[in-house]
PDB file of C-alpha atoms and ligand atoms in Angstrom:
ATOM      1  CA  UNK H   1     -65.778 -16.281  13.639  1.00 95.00           C
ATOM      2  CA  UNK H   2     -65.023 -16.036   9.952  1.00 98.00           C
ATOM      3  CA  UNK H   3     -67.847 -15.385   7.495  1.00 98.00           C
ATOM      4  CA  UNK H   4     -68.589 -13.876   4.094  1.00 98.00           C
ATOM      5  CA  UNK H   5     -71.507 -12.813   1.947  1.00 98.00           C
ATOM      6  CA  UNK H   6     -72.055 -11.589  -1.570  1.00 98.00           C
ATOM      7  CA  UNK H   7     -73.669  -8.137  -1.768  1.00 98.00           C
ATOM      8  CA  UNK H   8     -74.607  -8.836  -5.381  1.00 98.00           C
ATOM      9  CA  UNK H   9     -72.964 -10.675  -8.256  1.00 98.00           C
ATOM     10  CA  UNK H  10     -73.344 -10.598 -12.024  1.00 96.00           C
ATOM     11  CA  UNK H  11     -72.209  -8.645 -15.069  1.00 93.00           C
ATOM     12  CA  UNK H  12     -73.834  -5.475 -13.671  1.00 94.00           C
ATOM     13  CA  UNK H  13     -71.887  -5.420 -10.420  1.00 98.00           C
ATOM     14  CA  UNK H  14     -69.975  -7.474  -7.865  1.00 98.00           C
ATOM     15  CA  UNK H  15     -69.074  -6.984  -4.207  1.00 98.00           C
ATOM     16  CA  UNK H  16     -68.250  -9.500  -1.468  1.00 98.00           C
ATOM     17  CA  UNK H  17     -67.920  -8.843   2.261  1.00 98.00           C
ATOM     18  CA  UNK H  18     -65.484 -10.841   4.375  1.00 98.00           C
ATOM     19  CA  UNK H  19     -65.520 -10.540   8.168  1.00 98.00           C
ATOM     20  CA  UNK H  20     -63.297 -12.023  10.854  1.00 98.00           C
ATOM     21  CA  UNK H  21     -63.770 -11.664  14.614  1.00 95.00           C
ATOM     22  CA  UNK H  22     -60.722 -12.330  16.703  1.00 89.00           C
ATOM     23  CA  UNK H  23     -61.533 -11.643  20.383  1.00 88.00           C
ATOM     24  CA  UNK H  24     -62.758  -8.050  20.446  1.00 88.00           C
ATOM     25  CA  UNK H  25     -61.201  -7.190  17.107  1.00 93.00           C
ATOM     26  CA  UNK H  26     -63.342  -7.277  13.970  1.00 97.00           C
ATOM     27  CA  UNK H  27     -61.718  -7.050  10.533  1.00 98.00           C
ATOM     28  CA  UNK H  28     -63.834  -6.379   7.464  1.00 98.00           C
ATOM     29  CA  UNK H  29     -62.759  -6.493   3.861  1.00 98.00           C
ATOM     30  CA  UNK H  30     -64.781  -5.602   0.812  1.00 98.00           C
ATOM     31  CA  UNK H  31     -63.688  -7.519  -2.284  1.00 98.00           C
ATOM     32  CA  UNK H  32     -64.703  -5.429  -5.303  1.00 98.00           C
ATOM     33  CA  UNK H  33     -67.214  -2.590  -5.193  1.00 97.00           C
ATOM     34  CA  UNK H  34     -68.774  -2.762  -8.627  1.00 98.00           C
ATOM     35  CA  UNK H  35     -71.738  -0.545  -7.830  1.00 98.00           C
ATOM     36  CA  UNK H  36     -72.383   3.173  -7.475  1.00 98.00           C
ATOM     37  CA  UNK H  37     -71.791   4.587  -3.988  1.00 98.00           C
ATOM     38  CA  UNK H  38     -75.453   4.888  -3.102  1.00 97.00           C
ATOM     39  CA  UNK H  39     -76.186   1.362  -4.327  1.00 98.00           C
ATOM     40  CA  UNK H  40     -73.218  -0.010  -2.374  1.00 98.00           C
ATOM     41  CA  UNK H  41     -74.381   1.775   0.793  1.00 98.00           C
ATOM     42  CA  UNK H  42     -77.844   0.267   0.383  1.00 98.00           C
ATOM     43  CA  UNK H  43     -76.403  -3.222  -0.084  1.00 98.00           C
ATOM     44  CA  UNK H  44     -74.099  -2.826   2.934  1.00 98.00           C
ATOM     45  CA  UNK H  45     -77.098  -1.645   4.996  1.00 98.00           C
ATOM     46  CA  UNK H  46     -78.963  -4.825   4.025  1.00 97.00           C
ATOM     47  CA  UNK H  47     -76.034  -6.754   5.519  1.00 97.00           C
ATOM     48  CA  UNK H  48     -76.333  -4.635   8.667  1.00 97.00           C
ATOM     49  CA  UNK H  49     -73.211  -2.578   7.987  1.00 97.00           C
ATOM     50  CA  UNK H  50     -72.055   0.893   6.985  1.00 98.00           C
ATOM     51  CA  UNK H  51     -69.039   1.720   4.806  1.00 98.00           C
ATOM     52  CA  UNK H  52     -67.398   3.338   7.864  1.00 98.00           C
ATOM     53  CA  UNK H  53     -67.131  -0.160   9.387  1.00 98.00           C
ATOM     54  CA  UNK H  54     -64.934  -1.480   6.554  1.00 98.00           C
ATOM     55  CA  UNK H  55     -61.174  -1.765   6.990  1.00 98.00           C
ATOM     56  CA  UNK H  56     -60.067  -2.093   3.373  1.00 98.00           C
ATOM     57  CA  UNK H  57     -61.153  -2.725  -0.196  1.00 98.00           C
ATOM     58  CA  UNK H  58     -59.512  -5.172  -2.572  1.00 98.00           C
ATOM     59  CA  UNK H  59     -60.232  -4.595  -6.265  1.00 98.00           C
ATOM     60  CA  UNK H  60     -59.660  -7.661  -8.442  1.00 98.00           C
ATOM     61  CA  UNK H  61     -59.465  -5.852 -11.804  1.00 98.00           C
ATOM     62  CA  UNK H  62     -60.495  -2.746 -13.703  1.00 98.00           C
ATOM     63  CA  UNK H  63     -63.773  -3.900 -15.282  1.00 98.00           C
ATOM     64  CA  UNK H  64     -66.532  -1.578 -14.115  1.00 98.00           C
ATOM     65  CA  UNK H  65     -68.568  -4.404 -12.536  1.00 98.00           C
ATOM     66  CA  UNK H  66     -65.657  -4.769 -10.062  1.00 98.00           C
ATOM     67  CA  UNK H  67     -63.930  -1.415  -9.619  1.00 98.00           C
ATOM     68  CA  UNK H  68     -67.201   0.572  -9.562  1.00 98.00           C
ATOM     69  CA  UNK H  69     -67.036   3.227  -6.843  1.00 98.00           C
ATOM     70  CA  UNK H  70     -63.630   2.212  -5.395  1.00 98.00           C
ATOM     71  CA  UNK H  71     -62.112   5.659  -5.819  1.00 98.00           C
ATOM     72  CA  UNK H  72     -65.110   7.579  -4.465  1.00 98.00           C
ATOM     73  CA  UNK H  73     -65.519   5.155  -1.557  1.00 98.00           C
ATOM     74  CA  UNK H  74     -61.849   5.375  -0.606  1.00 98.00           C
ATOM     75  CA  UNK H  75     -62.004   9.146  -0.727  1.00 97.00           C
ATOM     76  CA  UNK H  76     -65.243   9.479   1.233  1.00 98.00           C
ATOM     77  CA  UNK H  77     -64.362   6.976   3.958  1.00 98.00           C
ATOM     78  CA  UNK H  78     -60.569   7.297   3.994  1.00 97.00           C
ATOM     79  CA  UNK H  79     -60.361   3.595   3.134  1.00 98.00           C
ATOM     80  CA  UNK H  80     -57.224   1.713   2.147  1.00 98.00           C
ATOM     81  CA  UNK H  81     -57.488   0.152  -1.326  1.00 98.00           C
ATOM     82  CA  UNK H  82     -55.506  -2.769  -2.696  1.00 98.00           C
ATOM     83  CA  UNK H  83     -55.215  -3.580  -6.398  1.00 98.00           C
ATOM     84  CA  UNK H  84     -52.511  -4.570  -8.882  1.00 98.00           C
ATOM     85  CA  UNK H  85     -50.446  -1.828 -10.468  1.00 98.00           C
ATOM     86  CA  UNK H  86     -51.831  -2.947 -13.824  1.00 98.00           C
ATOM     87  CA  UNK H  87     -55.405  -2.435 -12.611  1.00 98.00           C
ATOM     88  CA  UNK H  88     -54.517   1.033 -11.356  1.00 98.00           C
ATOM     89  CA  UNK H  89     -52.814   1.969 -14.647  1.00 98.00           C
ATOM     90  CA  UNK H  90     -55.736   0.603 -16.670  1.00 98.00           C
ATOM     91  CA  UNK H  91     -58.088   2.990 -14.861  1.00 97.00           C
ATOM     92  CA  UNK H  92     -55.932   6.016 -15.699  1.00 97.00           C
ATOM     93  CA  UNK H  93     -53.755   5.985 -12.553  1.00 98.00           C
ATOM     94  CA  UNK H  94     -56.039   8.138 -10.367  1.00 97.00           C
ATOM     95  CA  UNK H  95     -54.726   9.751  -7.168  1.00 97.00           C
ATOM     96  CA  UNK H  96     -55.786   7.768  -4.084  1.00 97.00           C
ATOM     97  CA  UNK H  97     -54.087  10.311  -1.794  1.00 96.00           C
ATOM     98  CA  UNK H  98     -51.759   7.803  -0.178  1.00 97.00           C
ATOM     99  CA  UNK H  99     -54.398   5.135   0.448  1.00 98.00           C
ATOM    100  CA  UNK H 100     -53.560   2.904  -2.529  1.00 98.00           C
ATOM    101  CA  UNK H 101     -51.414  -0.226  -2.077  1.00 98.00           C
ATOM    102  CA  UNK H 102     -50.226  -2.459  -4.887  1.00 98.00           C
ATOM    103  CA  UNK H 103     -51.088  -6.150  -4.688  1.00 98.00           C
ATOM    104  CA  UNK H 104     -48.929  -8.771  -6.408  1.00 98.00           C
ATOM    105  CA  UNK H 105     -49.350 -12.431  -7.191  1.00 98.00           C
ATOM    106  CA  UNK H 106     -48.219 -14.535  -4.225  1.00 98.00           C
ATOM    107  CA  UNK H 107     -47.466 -11.624  -1.850  1.00 98.00           C
ATOM    108  CA  UNK H 108     -49.504 -11.814   1.363  1.00 98.00           C
ATOM    109  CA  UNK H 109     -51.484  -8.800   2.562  1.00 98.00           C
ATOM    110  CA  UNK H 110     -52.639  -8.286   6.168  1.00 97.00           C
ATOM    111  CA  UNK H 111     -56.010  -6.636   6.816  1.00 97.00           C
ATOM    112  CA  UNK H 112     -56.408  -6.821  10.602  1.00 96.00           C
ATOM    113  CA  UNK H 113     -56.858 -10.488  11.495  1.00 95.00           C
ATOM    114  CA  UNK H 114     -57.307 -11.441   7.829  1.00 97.00           C
ATOM    115  CA  UNK H 115     -54.468 -12.516   5.595  1.00 98.00           C
ATOM    116  CA  UNK H 116     -54.937 -12.325   1.823  1.00 98.00           C
ATOM    117  CA  UNK H 117     -52.960 -14.042  -0.886  1.00 98.00           C
ATOM    118  CA  UNK H 118     -53.684 -12.654  -4.361  1.00 98.00           C
ATOM    119  CA  UNK H 119     -53.104 -14.829  -7.396  1.00 98.00           C
ATOM    120  CA  UNK H 120     -53.061 -14.184 -11.135  1.00 98.00           C
ATOM    121  CA  UNK H 121     -55.933 -15.417 -13.297  1.00 98.00           C
ATOM    122  CA  UNK H 122     -56.340 -15.604 -17.100  1.00 98.00           C
ATOM    123  CA  UNK H 123     -58.849 -12.836 -17.915  1.00 98.00           C
ATOM    124  CA  UNK H 124     -58.967 -10.035 -20.477  1.00 97.00           C
ATOM    125  CA  UNK H 125     -57.888  -7.326 -18.051  1.00 98.00           C
ATOM    126  CA  UNK H 126     -54.427  -5.786 -17.568  1.00 98.00           C
ATOM    127  CA  UNK H 127     -53.337  -7.539 -14.370  1.00 98.00           C
ATOM    128  CA  UNK H 128     -56.290  -9.338 -12.769  1.00 98.00           C
ATOM    129  CA  UNK H 129     -55.921 -10.973  -9.350  1.00 98.00           C
ATOM    130  CA  UNK H 130     -58.231 -13.227  -7.360  1.00 98.00           C
ATOM    131  CA  UNK H 131     -57.819 -14.159  -3.710  1.00 98.00           C
ATOM    132  CA  UNK H 132     -57.323 -16.607  -0.902  1.00 98.00           C
ATOM    133  CA  UNK H 133     -58.416 -15.165   2.474  1.00 98.00           C
ATOM    134  CA  UNK H 134     -57.524 -16.811   5.770  1.00 98.00           C
ATOM    135  CA  UNK H 135     -57.862 -16.145   9.491  1.00 97.00           C
ATOM    136  CA  UNK H 136     -54.948 -18.507  10.072  1.00 96.00           C
ATOM    137  CA  UNK H 137     -57.171 -21.524  10.659  1.00 97.00           C
ATOM    138  CA  UNK H 138     -59.662 -21.570   7.787  1.00 98.00           C
ATOM    139  CA  UNK H 139     -59.509 -20.342   4.207  1.00 98.00           C
ATOM    140  CA  UNK H 140     -61.969 -18.806   1.756  1.00 98.00           C
ATOM    141  CA  UNK H 141     -61.239 -18.755  -1.966  1.00 98.00           C
ATOM    142  CA  UNK H 142     -62.714 -16.086  -4.232  1.00 98.00           C
ATOM    143  CA  UNK H 143     -62.615 -16.880  -7.921  1.00 98.00           C
ATOM    144  CA  UNK H 144     -64.533 -14.976 -10.596  1.00 98.00           C
ATOM    145  CA  UNK H 145     -63.652 -13.516 -13.978  1.00 98.00           C
ATOM    146  CA  UNK H 146     -61.355 -16.030 -15.608  1.00 98.00           C
ATOM    147  CA  UNK H 147     -61.509 -17.874 -18.903  1.00 98.00           C
ATOM    148  CA  UNK H 148     -60.061 -21.135 -17.690  1.00 97.00           C
ATOM    149  CA  UNK H 149     -58.494 -22.694 -14.615  1.00 97.00           C
ATOM    150  CA  UNK H 150     -54.726 -22.620 -15.146  1.00 97.00           C
ATOM    151  CA  UNK H 151     -52.428 -24.890 -13.125  1.00 98.00           C
ATOM    152  CA  UNK H 152     -51.498 -21.774 -11.129  1.00 98.00           C
ATOM    153  CA  UNK H 153     -55.152 -21.131 -10.249  1.00 98.00           C
ATOM    154  CA  UNK H 154     -55.761 -24.757  -9.284  1.00 98.00           C
ATOM    155  CA  UNK H 155     -52.709 -24.729  -6.994  1.00 97.00           C
ATOM    156  CA  UNK H 156     -54.203 -21.736  -5.150  1.00 97.00           C
ATOM    157  CA  UNK H 157     -57.539 -23.490  -4.570  1.00 97.00           C
ATOM    158  CA  UNK H 158     -56.277 -26.370  -2.468  1.00 96.00           C
ATOM    159  CA  UNK H 159     -57.518 -26.967   1.092  1.00 96.00           C
ATOM    160  CA  UNK H 160     -60.303 -24.382   1.108  1.00 98.00           C
ATOM    161  CA  UNK H 161     -63.202 -24.408   3.573  1.00 98.00           C
ATOM    162  CA  UNK H 162     -65.325 -22.150   1.351  1.00 98.00           C
ATOM    163  CA  UNK H 163     -65.233 -21.015  -2.256  1.00 98.00           C
ATOM    164  CA  UNK H 164     -67.050 -18.265  -4.116  1.00 98.00           C
ATOM    165  CA  UNK H 165     -66.882 -19.596  -7.655  1.00 98.00           C
ATOM    166  CA  UNK H 166     -67.844 -18.059 -10.976  1.00 98.00           C
ATOM    167  CA  UNK H 167     -70.354 -20.096 -12.958  1.00 98.00           C
ATOM    168  CA  UNK H 168     -70.984 -17.584 -15.703  1.00 98.00           C
ATOM    169  CA  UNK H 169     -72.735 -19.135 -18.642  1.00 98.00           C
ATOM    170  CA  UNK H 170     -74.317 -22.103 -20.302  1.00 97.00           C
ATOM    171  CA  UNK H 171     -72.366 -22.512 -23.588  1.00 97.00           C
ATOM    172  CA  UNK H 172     -75.533 -23.392 -25.494  1.00 96.00           C
ATOM    173  CA  UNK H 173     -77.436 -20.322 -24.259  1.00 97.00           C
ATOM    174  CA  UNK H 174     -74.382 -18.174 -25.045  1.00 96.00           C
ATOM    175  CA  UNK H 175     -74.176 -19.584 -28.595  1.00 96.00           C
ATOM    176  CA  UNK H 176     -77.890 -18.907 -29.157  1.00 95.00           C
ATOM    177  CA  UNK H 177     -77.905 -15.461 -27.553  1.00 95.00           C
ATOM    178  CA  UNK H 178     -78.225 -12.124 -29.333  1.00 92.00           C
ATOM    179  CA  UNK H 179     -74.644 -11.205 -28.316  1.00 92.00           C
ATOM    180  CA  UNK H 180     -72.526 -10.116 -31.315  1.00 94.00           C
ATOM    181  CA  UNK H 181     -69.989 -12.786 -32.431  1.00 94.00           C
ATOM    182  CA  UNK H 182     -66.965 -10.925 -30.968  1.00 94.00           C
ATOM    183  CA  UNK H 183     -68.639 -10.826 -27.546  1.00 94.00           C
ATOM    184  CA  UNK H 184     -69.569 -14.520 -27.684  1.00 95.00           C
ATOM    185  CA  UNK H 185     -65.936 -15.308 -28.469  1.00 95.00           C
ATOM    186  CA  UNK H 186     -64.742 -13.021 -25.669  1.00 94.00           C
ATOM    187  CA  UNK H 187     -67.044 -14.430 -22.971  1.00 95.00           C
ATOM    188  CA  UNK H 188     -66.526 -18.059 -23.979  1.00 96.00           C
ATOM    189  CA  UNK H 189     -62.798 -17.713 -24.704  1.00 96.00           C
ATOM    190  CA  UNK H 190     -59.699 -18.583 -22.680  1.00 96.00           C
ATOM    191  CA  UNK H 191     -59.557 -15.065 -21.178  1.00 97.00           C
ATOM    192  CA  UNK H 192     -63.289 -14.596 -20.680  1.00 98.00           C
ATOM    193  CA  UNK H 193     -65.555 -16.237 -18.128  1.00 98.00           C
ATOM    194  CA  UNK H 194     -66.083 -19.732 -16.731  1.00 98.00           C
ATOM    195  CA  UNK H 195     -68.898 -21.819 -18.167  1.00 98.00           C
ATOM    196  CA  UNK H 196     -71.029 -23.941 -15.820  1.00 98.00           C
ATOM    197  CA  UNK H 197     -69.072 -26.992 -16.967  1.00 98.00           C
ATOM    198  CA  UNK H 198     -65.704 -25.337 -16.278  1.00 98.00           C
ATOM    199  CA  UNK H 199     -66.933 -24.295 -12.815  1.00 98.00           C
ATOM    200  CA  UNK H 200     -68.117 -27.851 -12.141  1.00 98.00           C
ATOM    201  CA  UNK H 201     -64.702 -29.230 -13.120  1.00 98.00           C
ATOM    202  CA  UNK H 202     -63.019 -26.872 -10.671  1.00 98.00           C
ATOM    203  CA  UNK H 203     -65.523 -27.762  -7.929  1.00 98.00           C
ATOM    204  CA  UNK H 204     -64.885 -31.462  -8.521  1.00 97.00           C
ATOM    205  CA  UNK H 205     -61.109 -30.961  -8.379  1.00 97.00           C
ATOM    206  CA  UNK H 206     -61.072 -28.895  -5.164  1.00 97.00           C
ATOM    207  CA  UNK H 207     -63.801 -30.826  -3.371  1.00 96.00           C
ATOM    208  CA  UNK H 208     -62.784 -32.484  -0.094  1.00 96.00           C
ATOM    209  CA  UNK H 209     -64.499 -33.369   3.176  1.00 94.00           C
ATOM    210  CA  UNK H 210     -63.673 -29.998   4.766  1.00 96.00           C
ATOM    211  CA  UNK H 211     -65.148 -27.829   2.001  1.00 96.00           C
ATOM    212  CA  UNK H 212     -68.285 -26.417   3.645  1.00 95.00           C
ATOM    213  CA  UNK H 213     -69.633 -23.996   1.065  1.00 97.00           C
ATOM    214  CA  UNK H 214     -69.374 -23.382  -2.641  1.00 98.00           C
ATOM    215  CA  UNK H 215     -71.254 -20.215  -3.593  1.00 98.00           C
ATOM    216  CA  UNK H 216     -71.864 -19.920  -7.341  1.00 98.00           C
ATOM    217  CA  UNK H 217     -71.399 -16.332  -8.500  1.00 98.00           C
ATOM    218  CA  UNK H 218     -71.164 -14.020 -11.533  1.00 98.00           C
ATOM    219  CA  UNK H 219     -74.058 -15.839 -13.232  1.00 98.00           C
ATOM    220  CA  UNK H 220     -74.956 -14.276 -16.565  1.00 97.00           C
ATOM    221  CA  UNK H 221     -78.538 -13.045 -16.500  1.00 95.00           C
ATOM    222  CA  UNK H 222     -78.915 -13.571 -20.258  1.00 94.00           C
ATOM    223  CA  UNK H 223     -76.827 -16.675 -20.882  1.00 97.00           C
ATOM    224  CA  UNK H 224     -77.474 -18.778 -17.828  1.00 98.00           C
ATOM    225  CA  UNK H 225     -80.188 -20.092 -15.544  1.00 97.00           C
ATOM    226  CA  UNK H 226     -79.754 -20.612 -11.793  1.00 97.00           C
ATOM    227  CA  UNK H 227     -81.392 -24.057 -12.057  1.00 97.00           C
ATOM    228  CA  UNK H 228     -78.792 -25.153 -14.643  1.00 98.00           C
ATOM    229  CA  UNK H 229     -76.002 -23.923 -12.355  1.00 98.00           C
ATOM    230  CA  UNK H 230     -77.490 -25.817  -9.404  1.00 98.00           C
ATOM    231  CA  UNK H 231     -77.865 -29.039 -11.396  1.00 98.00           C
ATOM    232  CA  UNK H 232     -74.326 -28.898 -12.836  1.00 98.00           C
ATOM    233  CA  UNK H 233     -72.559 -27.892  -9.607  1.00 98.00           C
ATOM    234  CA  UNK H 234     -74.695 -30.205  -7.495  1.00 97.00           C
ATOM    235  CA  UNK H 235     -73.598 -33.168  -9.574  1.00 97.00           C
ATOM    236  CA  UNK H 236     -69.936 -32.158  -9.280  1.00 97.00           C
ATOM    237  CA  UNK H 237     -70.160 -31.724  -5.492  1.00 96.00           C
ATOM    238  CA  UNK H 238     -72.335 -34.779  -4.878  1.00 96.00           C
ATOM    239  CA  UNK H 239     -75.206 -32.748  -3.375  1.00 96.00           C
ATOM    240  CA  UNK H 240     -78.805 -32.100  -4.401  1.00 96.00           C
ATOM    241  CA  UNK H 241     -79.370 -29.181  -6.808  1.00 96.00           C
ATOM    242  CA  UNK H 242     -81.458 -27.346  -4.182  1.00 96.00           C
ATOM    243  CA  UNK H 243     -78.481 -27.442  -1.797  1.00 96.00           C
ATOM    244  CA  UNK H 244     -76.262 -25.499  -4.224  1.00 97.00           C
ATOM    245  CA  UNK H 245     -75.910 -21.850  -3.218  1.00 97.00           C
ATOM    246  CA  UNK H 246     -76.116 -19.150  -5.881  1.00 98.00           C
ATOM    247  CA  UNK H 247     -75.446 -15.420  -5.477  1.00 98.00           C
ATOM    248  CA  UNK H 248     -77.956 -13.235  -7.289  1.00 97.00           C
ATOM    249  CA  UNK H 249     -77.399  -9.886  -8.978  1.00 97.00           C
ATOM    250  CA  UNK H 250     -80.050  -8.132  -6.886  1.00 97.00           C
ATOM    251  CA  UNK H 251     -79.552  -9.701  -3.462  1.00 96.00           C
ATOM    252  CA  UNK H 252     -76.218 -11.508  -3.456  1.00 98.00           C
ATOM    253  CA  UNK H 253     -76.354 -14.123  -0.701  1.00 98.00           C
ATOM    254  CA  UNK H 254     -76.824 -14.447   3.027  1.00 97.00           C
ATOM    255  CA  UNK H 255     -73.880 -14.752   5.460  1.00 98.00           C
ATOM    256  CA  UNK H 256     -71.952 -18.002   5.144  1.00 98.00           C
ATOM    257  CA  UNK H 257     -69.539 -19.284   7.796  1.00 98.00           C
ATOM    258  CA  UNK H 258     -66.158 -20.308   6.434  1.00 98.00           C
TER     259      UNK H 258
HETATM  260 ZN1   ZN T 301     -66.956  -9.338 -13.832  1.00 84.26          ZN
HETATM  261 ZN1   ZN T 302     -63.908  -8.956 -15.720  1.00 84.26          ZN
END
C-alpha cells in the first residue's frame, strides 16, 4: 500500500504525509512542516497519526510555509531531516544535532521502503528541491513553489501514478489584487508560483492512462478560487470539474492511493 494526503496547503502552511506499507514495515515521510508544532500535531491527529510515528521529514525550501517547525519537531521527536545545504544555510545553519542530511538534485534518498529523488525547481529560494517518491512499483510526484516548468522539471514528472501539483493563482485575480506591485511581480514571475494555466499545461503534458490522481495544492486564498482551479485542471485532464481534487489550507485532503 502506498498512499499520501495533504495536511494543509496554501501560503500559510504546507505539509504532506506519504506512507508505504511493505509487509509488516510501515514507512512514513512528512514533506514540509510549514505549521507550528501544536498545529502540526493537530493535523497529524486528524490523519490518525502522531509525530512519533514519522520516520523522516523532507523540507523543500526555507520559506516559512514549508520549513515551519522542522527544527523543533526534529529535536522533540529525534527525527531525521533532509533538506538542501542551501536551504539549511538560508535558515541560519541551525544545529540539528546529527539528524540533518543534505539532499541534492538527482541523488536518491531511502526512507524505509520509500525512495525519494529530489529535483531542482525555479523558485526564489536559495536551493529549492521538489520530489519524486516511489515504493519501487509506483511513483508520486510532489511539485509546489516554482515559477515555471523547466525542461528539468518536466523530465522528472514522467510516468507518475499520482501528482500533487501547485495551482497557485488566477493571473487576472492576481493583477486586480491589493498586493503591492513587487509582490505581484514576484508571485507571477519565473521564480514565483504556478498560475492555474501553467499547472494545467503541466497536467496536460504528464497525463497518461496510469495517472490516477492529480491533487491541486498551494492555492492562493486571495488570488484564486477552487472552482476556477477545478475548471482549468479538469479541462486539461479530460475530467469533470467536480472530479478535480483540491487541497485546502484548513483541511488539506483525504488519503489518496498512489
Ligand atoms: Zn510555499
Ligand atoms: Zn516558496
